[in-house]
Coordinates of C-alpha atoms in Angstrom, one line a residue:
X1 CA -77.7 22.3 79.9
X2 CA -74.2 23.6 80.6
X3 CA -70.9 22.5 80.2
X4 CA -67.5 23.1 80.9
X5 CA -65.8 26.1 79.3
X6 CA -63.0 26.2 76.5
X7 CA -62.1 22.2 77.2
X8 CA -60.8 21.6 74.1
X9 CA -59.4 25.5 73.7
X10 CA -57.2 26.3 76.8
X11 CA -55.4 29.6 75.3
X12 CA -59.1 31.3 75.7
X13 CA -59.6 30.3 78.8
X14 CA -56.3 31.3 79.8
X15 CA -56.5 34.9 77.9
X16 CA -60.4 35.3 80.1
X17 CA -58.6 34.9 83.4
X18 CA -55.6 37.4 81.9
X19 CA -58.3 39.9 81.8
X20 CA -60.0 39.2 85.1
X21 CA -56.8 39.4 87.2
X22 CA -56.1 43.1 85.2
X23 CA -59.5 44.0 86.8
X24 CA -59.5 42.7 90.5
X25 CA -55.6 44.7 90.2
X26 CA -57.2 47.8 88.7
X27 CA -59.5 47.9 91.7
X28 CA -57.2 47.3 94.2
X29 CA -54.1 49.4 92.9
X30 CA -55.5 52.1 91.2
X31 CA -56.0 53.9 94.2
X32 CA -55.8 51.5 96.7
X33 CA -58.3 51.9 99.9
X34 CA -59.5 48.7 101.8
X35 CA -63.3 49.5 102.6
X36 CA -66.4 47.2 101.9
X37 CA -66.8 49.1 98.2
X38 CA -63.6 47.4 97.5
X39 CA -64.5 43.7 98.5
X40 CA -67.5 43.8 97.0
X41 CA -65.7 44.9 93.3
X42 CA -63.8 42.0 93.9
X43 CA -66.7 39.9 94.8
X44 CA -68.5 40.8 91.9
X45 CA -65.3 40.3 89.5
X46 CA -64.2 36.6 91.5
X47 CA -68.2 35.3 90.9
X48 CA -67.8 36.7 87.5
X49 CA -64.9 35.1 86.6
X50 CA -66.4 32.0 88.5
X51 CA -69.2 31.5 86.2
X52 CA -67.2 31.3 83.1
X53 CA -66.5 27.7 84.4
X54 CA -70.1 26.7 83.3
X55 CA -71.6 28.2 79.9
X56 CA -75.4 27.5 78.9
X57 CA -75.4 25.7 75.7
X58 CA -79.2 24.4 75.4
X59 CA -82.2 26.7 75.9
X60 CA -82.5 30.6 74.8
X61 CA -84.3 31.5 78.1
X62 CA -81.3 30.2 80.4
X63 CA -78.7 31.3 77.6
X64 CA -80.5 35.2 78.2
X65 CA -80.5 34.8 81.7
X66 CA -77.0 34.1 82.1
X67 CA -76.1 37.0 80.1
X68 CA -78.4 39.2 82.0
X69 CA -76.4 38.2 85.3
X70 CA -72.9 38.8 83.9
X71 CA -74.5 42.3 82.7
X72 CA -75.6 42.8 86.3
X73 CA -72.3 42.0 88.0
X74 CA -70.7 44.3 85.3
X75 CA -73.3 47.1 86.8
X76 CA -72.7 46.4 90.3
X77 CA -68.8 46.8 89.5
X78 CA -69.3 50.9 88.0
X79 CA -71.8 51.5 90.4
X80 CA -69.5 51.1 93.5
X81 CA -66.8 53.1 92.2
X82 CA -66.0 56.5 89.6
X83 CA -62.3 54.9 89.1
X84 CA -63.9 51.4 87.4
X85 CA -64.5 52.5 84.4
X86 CA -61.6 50.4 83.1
X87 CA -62.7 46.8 84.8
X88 CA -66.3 47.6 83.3
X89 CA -63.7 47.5 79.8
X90 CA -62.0 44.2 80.9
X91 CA -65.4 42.8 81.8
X92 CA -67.2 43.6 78.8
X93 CA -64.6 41.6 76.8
X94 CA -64.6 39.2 78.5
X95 CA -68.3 38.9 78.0
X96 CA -68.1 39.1 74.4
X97 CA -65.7 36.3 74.1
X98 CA -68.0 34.3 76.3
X99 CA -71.4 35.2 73.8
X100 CA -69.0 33.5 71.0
X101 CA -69.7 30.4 72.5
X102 CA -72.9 30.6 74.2
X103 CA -74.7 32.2 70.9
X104 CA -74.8 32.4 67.0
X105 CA -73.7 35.2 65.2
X106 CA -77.5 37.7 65.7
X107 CA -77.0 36.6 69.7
X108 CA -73.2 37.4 69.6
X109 CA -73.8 40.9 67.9
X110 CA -76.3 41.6 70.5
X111 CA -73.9 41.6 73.4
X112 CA -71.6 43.3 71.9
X113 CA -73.9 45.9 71.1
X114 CA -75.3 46.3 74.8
X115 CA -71.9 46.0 75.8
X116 CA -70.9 49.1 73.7
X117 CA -73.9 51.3 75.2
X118 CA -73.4 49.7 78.6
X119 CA -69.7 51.1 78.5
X120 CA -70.6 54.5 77.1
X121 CA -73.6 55.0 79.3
X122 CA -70.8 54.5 82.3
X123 CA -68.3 56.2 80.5
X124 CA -70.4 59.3 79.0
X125 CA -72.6 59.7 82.7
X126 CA -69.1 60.5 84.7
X127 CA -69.2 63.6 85.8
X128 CA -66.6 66.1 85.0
X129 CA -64.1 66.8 87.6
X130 CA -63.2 70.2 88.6
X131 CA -60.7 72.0 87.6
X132 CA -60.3 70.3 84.2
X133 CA -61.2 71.5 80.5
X134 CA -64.4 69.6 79.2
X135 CA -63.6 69.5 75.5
X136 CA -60.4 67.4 76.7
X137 CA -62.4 65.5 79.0
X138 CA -64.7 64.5 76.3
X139 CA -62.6 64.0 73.9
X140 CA -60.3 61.5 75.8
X141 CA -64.1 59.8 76.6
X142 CA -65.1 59.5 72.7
X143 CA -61.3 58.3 72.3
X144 CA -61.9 55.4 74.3
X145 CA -65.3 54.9 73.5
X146 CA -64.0 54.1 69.8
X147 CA -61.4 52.6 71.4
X148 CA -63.8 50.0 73.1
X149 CA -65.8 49.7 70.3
X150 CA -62.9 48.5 67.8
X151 CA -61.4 46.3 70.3
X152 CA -64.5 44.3 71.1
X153 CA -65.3 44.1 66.8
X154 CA -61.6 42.8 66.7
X155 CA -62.0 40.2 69.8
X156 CA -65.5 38.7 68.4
X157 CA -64.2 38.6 64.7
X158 CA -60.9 36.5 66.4
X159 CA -62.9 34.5 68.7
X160 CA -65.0 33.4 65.9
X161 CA -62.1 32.8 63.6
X162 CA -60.1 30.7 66.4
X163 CA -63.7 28.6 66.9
X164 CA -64.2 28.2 63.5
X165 CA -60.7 26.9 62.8
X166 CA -60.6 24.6 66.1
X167 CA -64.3 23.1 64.2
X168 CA -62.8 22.4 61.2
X169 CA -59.9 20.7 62.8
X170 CA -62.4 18.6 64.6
X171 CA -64.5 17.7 61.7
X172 CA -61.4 16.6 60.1
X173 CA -60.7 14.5 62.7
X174 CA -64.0 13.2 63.1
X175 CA -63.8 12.5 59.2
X176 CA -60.1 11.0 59.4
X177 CA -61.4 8.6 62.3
X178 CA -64.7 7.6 60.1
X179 CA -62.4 7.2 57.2
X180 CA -60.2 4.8 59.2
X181 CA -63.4 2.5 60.5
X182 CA -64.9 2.4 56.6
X183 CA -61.2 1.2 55.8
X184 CA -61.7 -1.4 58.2
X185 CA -64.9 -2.0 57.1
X186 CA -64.1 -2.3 53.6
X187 CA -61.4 -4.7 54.7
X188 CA -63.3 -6.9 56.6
X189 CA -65.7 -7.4 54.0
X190 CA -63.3 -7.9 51.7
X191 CA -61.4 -10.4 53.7
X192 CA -65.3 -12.0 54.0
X193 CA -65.6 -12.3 50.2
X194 CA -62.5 -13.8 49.7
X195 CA -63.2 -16.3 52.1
X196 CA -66.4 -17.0 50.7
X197 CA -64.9 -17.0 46.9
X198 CA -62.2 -19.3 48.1
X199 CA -65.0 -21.2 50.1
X200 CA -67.0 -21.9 46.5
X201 CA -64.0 -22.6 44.7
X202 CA -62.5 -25.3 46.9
X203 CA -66.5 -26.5 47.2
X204 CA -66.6 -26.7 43.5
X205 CA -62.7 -28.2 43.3
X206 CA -64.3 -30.7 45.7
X207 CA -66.8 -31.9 43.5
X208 CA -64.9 -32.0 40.6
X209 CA -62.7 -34.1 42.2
X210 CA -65.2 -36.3 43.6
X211 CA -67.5 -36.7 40.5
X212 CA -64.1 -36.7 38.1
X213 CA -61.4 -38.7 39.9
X214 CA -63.7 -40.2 42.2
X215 CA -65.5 -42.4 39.5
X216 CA -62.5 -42.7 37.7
X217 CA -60.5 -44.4 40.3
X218 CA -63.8 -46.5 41.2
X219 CA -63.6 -47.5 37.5
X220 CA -60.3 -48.5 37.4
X221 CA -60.8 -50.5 40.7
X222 CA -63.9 -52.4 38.9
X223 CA -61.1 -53.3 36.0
X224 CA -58.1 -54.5 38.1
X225 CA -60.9 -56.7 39.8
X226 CA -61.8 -58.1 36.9
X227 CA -58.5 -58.5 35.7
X228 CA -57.9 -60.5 38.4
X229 CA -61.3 -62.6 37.9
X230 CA -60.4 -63.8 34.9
X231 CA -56.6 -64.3 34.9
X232 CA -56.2 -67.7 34.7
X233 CA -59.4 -68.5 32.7
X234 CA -59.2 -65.6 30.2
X235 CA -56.0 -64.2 30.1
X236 CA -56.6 -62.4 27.0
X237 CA -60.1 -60.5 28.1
X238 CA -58.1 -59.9 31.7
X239 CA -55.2 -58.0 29.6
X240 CA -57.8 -56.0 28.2
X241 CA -59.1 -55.0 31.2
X242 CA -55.8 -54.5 32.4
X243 CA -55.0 -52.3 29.7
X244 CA -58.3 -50.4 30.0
X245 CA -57.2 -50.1 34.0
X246 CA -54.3 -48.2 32.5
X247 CA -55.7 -46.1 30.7
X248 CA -58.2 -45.3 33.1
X249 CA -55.2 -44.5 35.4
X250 CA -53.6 -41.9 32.9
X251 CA -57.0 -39.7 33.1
X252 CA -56.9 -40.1 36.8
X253 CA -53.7 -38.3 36.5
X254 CA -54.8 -36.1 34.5
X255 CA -57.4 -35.1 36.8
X256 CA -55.5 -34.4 39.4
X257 CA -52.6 -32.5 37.9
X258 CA -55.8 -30.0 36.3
X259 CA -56.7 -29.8 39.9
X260 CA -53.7 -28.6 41.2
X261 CA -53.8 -26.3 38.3
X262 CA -56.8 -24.6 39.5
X263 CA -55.4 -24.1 43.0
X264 CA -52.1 -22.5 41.7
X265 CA -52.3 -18.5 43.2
X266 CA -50.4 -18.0 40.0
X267 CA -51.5 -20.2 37.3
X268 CA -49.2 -18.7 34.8
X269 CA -45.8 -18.5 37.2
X270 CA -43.9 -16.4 34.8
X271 CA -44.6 -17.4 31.6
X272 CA -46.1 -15.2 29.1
X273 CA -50.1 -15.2 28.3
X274 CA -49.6 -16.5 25.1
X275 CA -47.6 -19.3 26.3
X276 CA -49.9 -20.4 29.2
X277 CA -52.6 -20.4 26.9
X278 CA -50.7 -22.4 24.2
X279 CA -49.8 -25.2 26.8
X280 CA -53.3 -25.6 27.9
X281 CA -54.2 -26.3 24.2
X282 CA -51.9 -28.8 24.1
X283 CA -52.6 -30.4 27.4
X284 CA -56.5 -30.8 26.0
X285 CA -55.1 -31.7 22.6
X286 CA -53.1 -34.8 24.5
X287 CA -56.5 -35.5 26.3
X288 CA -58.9 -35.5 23.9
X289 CA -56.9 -36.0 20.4
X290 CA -58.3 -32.5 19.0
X291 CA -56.7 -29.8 17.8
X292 CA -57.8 -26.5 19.0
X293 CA -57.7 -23.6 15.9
X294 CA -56.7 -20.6 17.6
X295 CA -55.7 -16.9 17.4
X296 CA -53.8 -15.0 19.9
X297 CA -53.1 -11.5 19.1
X298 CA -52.6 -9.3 22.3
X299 CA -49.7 -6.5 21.1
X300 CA -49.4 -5.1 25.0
X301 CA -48.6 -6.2 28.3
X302 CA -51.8 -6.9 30.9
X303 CA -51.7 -6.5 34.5
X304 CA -51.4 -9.9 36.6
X305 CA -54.6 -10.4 37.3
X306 CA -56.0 -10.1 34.2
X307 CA -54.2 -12.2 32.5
X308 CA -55.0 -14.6 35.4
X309 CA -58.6 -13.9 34.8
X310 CA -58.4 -14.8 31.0
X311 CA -56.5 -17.9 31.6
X312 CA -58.8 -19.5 34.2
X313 CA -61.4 -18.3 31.8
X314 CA -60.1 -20.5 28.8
X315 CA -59.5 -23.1 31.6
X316 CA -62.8 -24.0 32.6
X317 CA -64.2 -23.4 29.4
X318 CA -61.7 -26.4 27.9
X319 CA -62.3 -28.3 31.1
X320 CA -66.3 -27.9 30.6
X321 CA -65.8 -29.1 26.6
X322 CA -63.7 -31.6 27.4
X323 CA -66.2 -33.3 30.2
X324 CA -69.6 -32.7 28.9
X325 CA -69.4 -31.0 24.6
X326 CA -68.3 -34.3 23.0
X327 CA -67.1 -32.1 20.2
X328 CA -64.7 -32.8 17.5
X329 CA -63.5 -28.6 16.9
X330 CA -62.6 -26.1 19.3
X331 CA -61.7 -22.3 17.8
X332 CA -60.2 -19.8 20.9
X333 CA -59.5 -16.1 19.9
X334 CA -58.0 -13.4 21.8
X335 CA -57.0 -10.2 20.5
X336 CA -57.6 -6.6 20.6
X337 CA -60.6 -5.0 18.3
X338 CA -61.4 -1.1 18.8
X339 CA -60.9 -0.2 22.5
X340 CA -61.8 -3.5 23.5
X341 CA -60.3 -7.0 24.1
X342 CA -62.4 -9.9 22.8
X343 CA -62.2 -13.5 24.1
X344 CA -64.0 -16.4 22.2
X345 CA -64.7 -20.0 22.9
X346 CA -66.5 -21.7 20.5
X347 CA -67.2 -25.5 19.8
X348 CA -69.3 -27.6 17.8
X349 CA -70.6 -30.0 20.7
X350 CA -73.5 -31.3 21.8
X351 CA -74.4 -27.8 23.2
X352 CA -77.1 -27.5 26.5
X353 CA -79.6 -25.0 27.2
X354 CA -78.4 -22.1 29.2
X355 CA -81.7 -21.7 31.1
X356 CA -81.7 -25.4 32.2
X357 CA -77.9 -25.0 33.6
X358 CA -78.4 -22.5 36.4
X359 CA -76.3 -24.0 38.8
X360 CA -73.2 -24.7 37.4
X361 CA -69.8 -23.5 39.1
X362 CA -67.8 -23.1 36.6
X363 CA -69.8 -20.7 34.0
X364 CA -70.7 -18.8 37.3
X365 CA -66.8 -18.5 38.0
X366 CA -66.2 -17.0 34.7
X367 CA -68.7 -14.8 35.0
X368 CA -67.8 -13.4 38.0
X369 CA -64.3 -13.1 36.7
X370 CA -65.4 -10.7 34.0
X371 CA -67.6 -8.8 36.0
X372 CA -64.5 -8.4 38.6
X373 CA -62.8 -6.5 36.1
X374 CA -65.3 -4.4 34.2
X375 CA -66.0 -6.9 31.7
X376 CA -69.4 -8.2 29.9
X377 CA -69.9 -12.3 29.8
X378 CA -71.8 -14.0 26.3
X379 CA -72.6 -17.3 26.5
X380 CA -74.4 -18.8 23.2
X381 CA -75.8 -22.0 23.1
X382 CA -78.9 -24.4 22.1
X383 CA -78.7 -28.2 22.5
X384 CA -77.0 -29.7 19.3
X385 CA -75.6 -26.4 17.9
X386 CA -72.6 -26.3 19.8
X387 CA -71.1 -23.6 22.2
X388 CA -69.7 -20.4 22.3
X389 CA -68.7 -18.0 25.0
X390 CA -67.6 -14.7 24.5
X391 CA -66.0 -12.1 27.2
X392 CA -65.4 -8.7 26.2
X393 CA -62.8 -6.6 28.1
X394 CA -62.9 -2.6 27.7
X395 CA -59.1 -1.3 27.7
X396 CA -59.8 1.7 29.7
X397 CA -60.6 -0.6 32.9
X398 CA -57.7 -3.0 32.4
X399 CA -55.0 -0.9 31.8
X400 CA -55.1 1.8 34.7

């Protein structure tokens, strides 16, 4: 219901009791006479000044009340003396600072309009002393009465302006601090995504392994056995075998050194596009024995990881032709068409039915590599038509 005054805005607080202490020394200096009149202006100013410690800040009836009180003590002061006519100026001030923070702007312009008539009733009901001319005397009253007037407009308009700035200060704080724990946020879940992307990948470089190198080892291990079986009674049926061991050795090889491929951070390390690309097709073309047709035509530079994102996408489509297509023709093109740059893998396999292969890792990878980067992911095929998958790239998206 209340709360401590100015806590986060000292120089107010400090200006309030600037004002007070003018008052309790315009009562006591100006002219001074110790008498119960006296203590009791102070009184009234010290519990005054008191209550500014504690401002209502939740319900209109105890927000009026309050106000009502600091207009009685302000009352109270001009009653017990002719000569505080200028405390009753201090105090009304001070109460209209006070209404800044206590109501909104109708509530605010409401004290400082019964402050006004509060001060000129005092003011105007004094009577005229003796002796001196009464158009002077009223003329000096109106003077200050303006006076009072333009000095309370120019206090609430400040007030207000110093509130209002110390708000947006702390709303831009409160958004800076928000700002920071999205960053976090962001970061965290970012850090999560990776871990689960890298989770998948080493998962699916798991498998590969194990369904690749695994049987092939197991293979060659059923050979060397054999070879040894039939050694001495059928030396040239354990050569074969031998040799067949070999062979079966060299792909093992192979699978590894494409394994180690995959978990390079930087598949390309330095080379060109172009170049990374080329040596792939001549890695599968040592594999398989066929000659990939291609067309590279990219007349600008990429960014990093796009050109990391187009070579693990021509990766794992050779890897997926040369495990499971049983083709005899690839055909890879990769250049620039409109505002877009076009990627196509196309063989003349075996093919598969895309709505029958849900599950598989590596389509899903380059998928989500396209999508990473703003791209669209085509994949075209029907079982014994071949495949082709095509990834379109817009410019705009990859070059910022």
């Amino acid at each position: 219901m209340f709360r401590l005054t100015y806590r986060s805005f000292r120089l107010l607080l400090y200006l309030e009791w600037l004002l007070l202490v003018t008052a309790v020394f315009m009562e006591v200096l100006l002219p001074f006479s110790l008498c119960w009149s006296l203590l009791l202006r102070v009184l009234a100013i010290a519990v005054f000044g008191l209550m500014g410690f504690l401002l209502p800040t939740v319900k209109l009836g105890t927000k009026l009340l309050y106000t009502v009180i600091e207009f009685g003590f302000i009352w109270v002061l001009a009653t017990q003396s002719e000569l505080s006519t200028r405390s009753v100026f201090l105090l009304c001030l001070v109460l209209v600072m006070r209404s800044c923070l206590i109501f909104k702007r109708s509530g605010q312009l409401t004290v400082l309009g019964l402050s006004f008539i509060s001060y000129g009733t005092i003011l105007l009901s004094k009577p005229i002393v003796p002796g001196k001319f009464p158009i002077i005397v009223w003329d000096w009253r109106l003077s200050n009465l303006l006076l009072f007037s333009l000095t309370l407009i120019f206090a609430l308009l400040l007030i207000n302006a110093l509130l209002a700035e110390r708000q947006s200060r702390e709303q831009l704080e409160i958004a800076h601090r928000e700002l920071e724990i999205t960053h976090q946020q962001l970061q965290q879940y970012a850090l999560r995504i990776e871990d689960q992307a890298t989770l998948q990948e080493r998962n699916r470089i798991a498998r590969e392994i194990h369904d690749g190198l695994g049987h092939t080892l197991s293979a060659q291990a059923i050979q060397i056995n054999n070879t040894l079986l039939f050694w001495e009674s059928n030396p040239d049926k354990s050569l074969t075998f031998l040799k067949q061991a070999k062979q079966q050795g060299a792909e093992a090889l192979l699978e590894i050194r494409r394994s180690v491929s995959v978990l390079r951070s930087n598949p390309l390390q330095g080379q060109s596009l172009e170049s990374a690309i080329k040596k792939l097709l001549k890695d599968f073309q040592q594999t398989t024995g066929i000659e990939p047709a291609y067309k590279i035509d990219v007349p600008f530079s990429l960014p990093t990881e796009v050109n990391t994102t187009l070579y693990r996408i021509v990766q794992e489509s050779l890897t997926n032709i040369y495990k499971h297509a049983q083709a005899i023709g690839v055909t890879i093109q990769l250049q620039q068409q409109a505002q877009k740059l076009n990627l196509s893998i196309e063989d003349n396999g075996k093919g598969f039915d895309p709505n029958q292969n849900t599950t598989g890792f590596g389509l899903q990878g380059m998928r989500e590599r396209a999508l990473a980067l703003g791209g669209q992911f085509h994949l075209q095929s029907q079982p014994g038509t071949g495949c082709r998958i095509y990834v379109s790239f817009p410019l705009s998206k990859l070059l910022l």
